[in-house]
Coordinates of C-alpha atoms in Angstrom, one line a residue:
K871 CA 111.8 134.4 42.0
I872 CA 113.1 130.9 41.5
N873 CA 116.2 130.9 39.5
S874 CA 116.5 129.0 36.3
R875 CA 119.7 126.5 37.0
P876 CA 119.4 122.9 36.3
A877 CA 117.7 120.5 39.0
F878 CA 120.5 119.2 41.4
N879 CA 120.7 115.6 41.5
N880 CA 122.0 115.5 44.9
P881 CA 120.3 118.2 47.2
S882 CA 122.4 117.1 50.2
A883 CA 125.4 118.0 48.4
I884 CA 124.5 121.7 48.7
D885 CA 125.7 123.8 51.4
M886 CA 122.2 124.6 52.7
N887 CA 121.0 127.4 55.0
A888 CA 117.7 129.2 54.7
D889 CA 118.5 131.5 52.0
T890 CA 119.9 128.7 49.5
L891 CA 116.7 126.6 50.5
L892 CA 114.3 129.3 49.5
E893 CA 116.1 130.5 46.4
N894 CA 116.2 126.7 45.0
F895 CA 112.7 125.6 46.5
E896 CA 111.1 124.4 43.4
I897 CA 114.6 123.4 41.7
L898 CA 115.4 120.9 44.6
A899 CA 111.7 119.5 44.5
E900 CA 112.2 118.5 40.9
A901 CA 115.2 116.8 41.4
P902 CA 114.6 112.8 41.8
G903 CA 112.7 112.2 44.9
G904 CA 113.2 115.8 45.6
I905 CA 110.0 116.7 47.6
D906 CA 110.8 113.9 50.2
R907 CA 114.4 115.0 50.4
L908 CA 113.2 118.7 50.5
R909 CA 111.0 117.9 53.6
E910 CA 114.0 116.0 55.1
V911 CA 116.2 119.0 54.2
I912 CA 113.9 121.6 55.9
L913 CA 113.7 119.5 59.3
G914 CA 117.6 119.1 59.3
L915 CA 118.1 123.0 59.2
A916 CA 115.2 123.4 61.8
V917 CA 116.7 121.2 64.4
K918 CA 120.3 122.6 63.7
G919 CA 119.3 126.1 64.1
R920 CA 119.9 126.8 60.5
L921 CA 116.5 128.2 59.3
F922 CA 117.3 131.9 60.2
R923 CA 120.4 134.0 59.8
D924 CA 120.1 135.6 63.3
T925 CA 119.7 132.3 65.6
D926 CA 121.6 132.5 68.4
L927 CA 122.8 129.0 69.3
T928 CA 124.3 130.0 72.5
K929 CA 120.8 130.1 74.0
W930 CA 119.9 126.8 73.1
Q931 CA 120.1 123.8 75.3
M932 CA 122.5 121.5 74.1
D933 CA 122.9 118.9 76.9
V934 CA 119.4 117.4 77.3
T935 CA 117.8 114.2 76.2
L936 CA 114.2 113.2 75.3
K937 CA 113.8 111.8 78.6
D938 CA 114.0 115.5 80.3
F939 CA 111.1 116.5 78.3
G940 CA 108.4 113.4 78.7
G941 CA 108.8 109.6 78.6
M942 CA 107.5 106.2 76.7
I943 CA 104.4 104.4 77.3
R944 CA 104.4 100.9 75.6
G945 CA 101.5 99.4 73.7
I946 CA 98.6 96.5 74.6
T947 CA 99.5 93.0 74.6
Y948 CA 96.3 90.7 74.0
A949 CA 95.2 87.4 73.1
K950 CA 93.5 86.9 70.0
A951 CA 90.2 85.8 72.0
E952 CA 90.3 89.4 73.5
S953 CA 90.2 91.2 70.2
S954 CA 87.9 92.0 67.2
K955 CA 88.1 93.3 63.8
E956 CA 84.8 95.1 64.5
P957 CA 83.5 97.7 66.6
S958 CA 81.9 96.2 69.9
P959 CA 80.7 97.6 73.2
N960 CA 83.1 98.0 75.5
F961 CA 85.9 97.5 73.0
V962 CA 88.7 100.1 72.1
P963 CA 90.4 100.7 69.0
L964 CA 94.2 100.0 68.6
L965 CA 96.4 102.1 66.6
G966 CA 99.4 100.3 64.9
A967 CA 102.4 100.8 62.8
A968 CA 100.1 100.7 59.7
N969 CA 98.1 103.8 61.0
I970 CA 101.4 105.9 61.2
Q971 CA 101.5 107.8 57.6
R972 CA 102.4 111.7 57.2
S973 CA 99.3 112.3 59.6
I974 CA 97.7 109.4 61.6
N975 CA 94.8 107.3 59.9
Y976 CA 92.2 105.1 61.4
E977 CA 91.8 102.4 59.0
G978 CA 92.0 98.6 59.4
L979 CA 92.0 98.8 63.2
T980 CA 92.0 95.9 65.6
F981 CA 89.5 96.4 68.7
V982 CA 90.4 95.1 72.3
A983 CA 88.4 94.8 75.7
S984 CA 88.8 98.2 77.7
S985 CA 89.6 96.1 80.7
L986 CA 93.0 95.3 79.0
I987 CA 93.8 99.3 78.9
K988 CA 95.4 101.3 81.4
P989 CA 94.4 105.1 81.9
S990 CA 97.8 106.1 80.6
Q991 CA 97.7 103.9 77.5
Y992 CA 94.9 106.0 76.2
M993 CA 95.9 108.4 73.4
K994 CA 96.1 112.0 74.2
D995 CA 96.4 114.9 71.9
G996 CA 100.2 115.6 70.8
D997 CA 101.4 112.1 71.6
V998 CA 104.0 110.9 69.2
L999 CA 103.3 107.4 68.0
I1000 CA 106.3 105.2 67.3
C1001 CA 107.2 101.9 65.6
M1002 CA 109.2 100.0 68.2
S1003 CA 109.4 96.6 66.3
S1004 CA 109.1 95.6 62.7
G1005 CA 110.9 93.2 60.2
S1006 CA 111.6 96.6 58.3
K1007 CA 114.7 98.4 59.2
H1008 CA 113.2 101.2 57.4
L1009 CA 109.7 101.2 59.3
V1010 CA 111.2 100.8 62.8
G1011 CA 111.2 104.0 64.7
K1012 CA 108.6 105.6 62.2
T1013 CA 106.7 108.3 64.0
G1014 CA 103.2 110.1 63.7
I1015 CA 101.7 112.6 65.7
V1016 CA 98.4 112.2 67.3
R1017 CA 96.3 115.1 67.2
N1018 CA 92.7 115.4 68.8
P1019 CA 92.4 111.4 68.8
P1020 CA 89.1 109.4 69.4
A1021 CA 89.1 107.2 72.5
S1022 CA 91.7 104.9 71.2
S1023 CA 95.1 103.0 72.4
F1024 CA 98.1 101.3 70.6
G1025 CA 99.3 97.9 70.1
A1026 CA 102.5 96.0 71.3
F1027 CA 104.7 96.9 68.4
C1028 CA 104.3 100.3 69.1
G1029 CA 105.0 102.9 71.8
V1030 CA 103.9 106.4 72.7
F1031 CA 106.4 109.0 73.7
R1032 CA 104.3 111.6 75.7
I1033 CA 105.6 115.1 76.1
S1034 CA 105.2 116.5 79.7
D1035 CA 105.8 120.4 78.9
E1036 CA 103.1 121.5 76.7
N1037 CA 105.8 124.5 75.9
N1038 CA 107.9 122.2 74.0
R1039 CA 105.8 119.9 72.6
D1040 CA 105.3 121.4 68.9
Y1041 CA 109.1 121.7 68.5
L1042 CA 109.6 118.5 69.9
A1043 CA 106.9 116.7 67.8
M1044 CA 108.6 118.5 64.8
F1045 CA 112.1 116.8 66.2
F1046 CA 110.9 113.4 65.8
K1047 CA 110.6 113.8 62.0
S1048 CA 113.9 115.2 61.7
P1049 CA 117.2 113.3 60.1
I1050 CA 118.9 113.6 63.4
Y1051 CA 116.0 111.3 65.0
R1052 CA 116.2 109.0 62.3
T1053 CA 120.1 108.6 62.3
A1054 CA 119.9 107.9 66.2
I1055 CA 117.2 105.4 65.7
S1056 CA 118.9 103.6 62.8
V1057 CA 121.9 103.3 65.2
A1058 CA 119.9 101.8 68.1
S1059 CA 117.5 99.3 66.4
R1060 CA 118.5 95.7 66.9
G1061 CA 117.9 92.3 66.1
I1062 CA 117.8 89.4 63.4
G1063 CA 115.0 89.4 61.1
I1064 CA 112.9 91.7 63.5
N1065 CA 114.1 94.9 64.3
N1066 CA 113.5 96.3 68.0
L1067 CA 113.7 99.5 69.9
R1068 CA 113.8 99.7 73.8
V1069 CA 112.1 102.4 75.7
G1070 CA 115.8 103.7 76.6
D1071 CA 116.7 104.0 73.0
I1072 CA 114.1 106.7 72.4
E1073 CA 114.4 108.5 75.8
S1074 CA 118.3 108.6 75.6
I1075 CA 118.1 110.4 72.2
E1076 CA 119.9 114.0 72.6
V1077 CA 118.2 116.9 71.4
S1078 CA 119.2 120.8 71.0
L1079 CA 116.3 122.8 72.4
P1080 CA 115.8 126.5 71.4
P1081 CA 114.2 129.1 73.9
P1082 CA 110.3 128.8 73.6
A1083 CA 110.0 132.1 71.5
E1084 CA 112.5 130.5 69.0
Q1085 CA 110.6 127.2 69.2
K1086 CA 107.4 128.8 68.0
R1087 CA 109.3 130.8 65.2
I1088 CA 111.0 127.8 63.8
V1089 CA 107.7 125.5 63.9
A1090 CA 105.8 128.4 62.3
K1091 CA 108.5 128.4 59.3
V1092 CA 108.7 124.8 59.1
D1093 CA 104.8 124.8 58.8
E1094 CA 105.2 127.1 55.9
L1095 CA 107.7 125.5 54.1
M1096 CA 106.1 122.2 54.6
A1097 CA 102.7 123.5 53.1
L1098 CA 104.7 124.7 50.1
C1099 CA 106.1 121.1 49.7
D1100 CA 102.6 120.0 49.9
Q1101 CA 101.7 122.3 47.0
L1102 CA 104.7 121.6 44.8
E1103 CA 103.8 117.8 45.2
A1104 CA 100.2 118.2 44.4
G1105 CA 101.2 120.1 41.2
L1106 CA 104.1 117.8 40.0
K1107 CA 101.0 115.0 40.7
V1108 CA 98.8 116.9 38.3
R1109 CA 101.6 117.4 35.8
S1110 CA 102.5 113.6 36.0
E1111 CA 98.9 112.8 35.4
L1112 CA 98.6 115.0 32.6
A1113 CA 101.7 113.7 31.0
E1114 CA 100.5 110.0 31.4
K1115 CA 97.0 111.1 30.0
F1116 CA 98.9 112.7 26.9
A1117 CA 100.9 109.5 26.4
R1118 CA 98.0 107.3 26.4
S1119 CA 96.4 109.5 23.7
V1120 CA 99.4 109.2 21.6
V1121 CA 99.5 105.6 22.3
N1122 CA 95.7 105.2 21.0
A1123 CA 95.9 107.6 18.2
V1124 CA 98.9 105.6 16.6

C-alpha cells in the first residue's frame, strides 16, 4: 500500500534503498520531473548493489573496466555524394544520435553505399549505440541498446560498444543507462562548442560486476520497476490530458 505523505520535491535527498523505493514509488513519481528521476534512482541502486537487502558485495568484481567485457567500434565516414536520403540498391541505413531514444528508432535515416561498411560496423543485437560527438553536453554519451536490428550501420558521430560476453550483456547494457555511467561521461567529454568522447573514454569506465545469477536477478527487478514507471507515466499523461481538456471546457463555457 502506498503511503499518503506529501510528494517529495527532491527524491535524491532520501536515503534510498529497495524498501524506501517501493514504499514511495508513486509519491516519488509525482514529484517535479519525478518519473525520469525515479528511473535514474532505480538504475543507481541497481549498479550499487542496493536493490536487495541480501546482496553480498564481497562477491562482486570491483576492479574491472568496460574494456574487460568488450570494445568500441567507430562509425562510418562518408562524402555527401556517397549518401542518399532514400533507400537504394546496395545502400545501407545509418543510425545516428537522433535515433537514440529510450529505445532505438529507425526514422529519418541516411543511406550509404555498402562498400563503405566493414563487417564489424554492421549493427548486432545487444550493441550499445553511443553519441560520441555533439554540440550539446547533455547529448554526448547518450546511449541506446540495439535489439534485433535490420541490416544497418551507424555514422561517424556515433560509436558502438560491443559486449563480447553474452553472459554479461544484459547487465552491462543496463549499466550504460545508469547515473554512474553518465557521471563518468560528463567528466570525460571535452571540446569547445563540440563535445567529444574518445574510444578510451568509454573503455576505461570502471564497473562493479555482480556474479551471473545476481546479474539476472538485478536485471529482472529493474525491468519490473521500469515497467511500473511506464505505467505511472502513462497514467500521469492521461490525467494531464484530462485536466487540459477540462480546463479548455471551462474556458469555452465562460
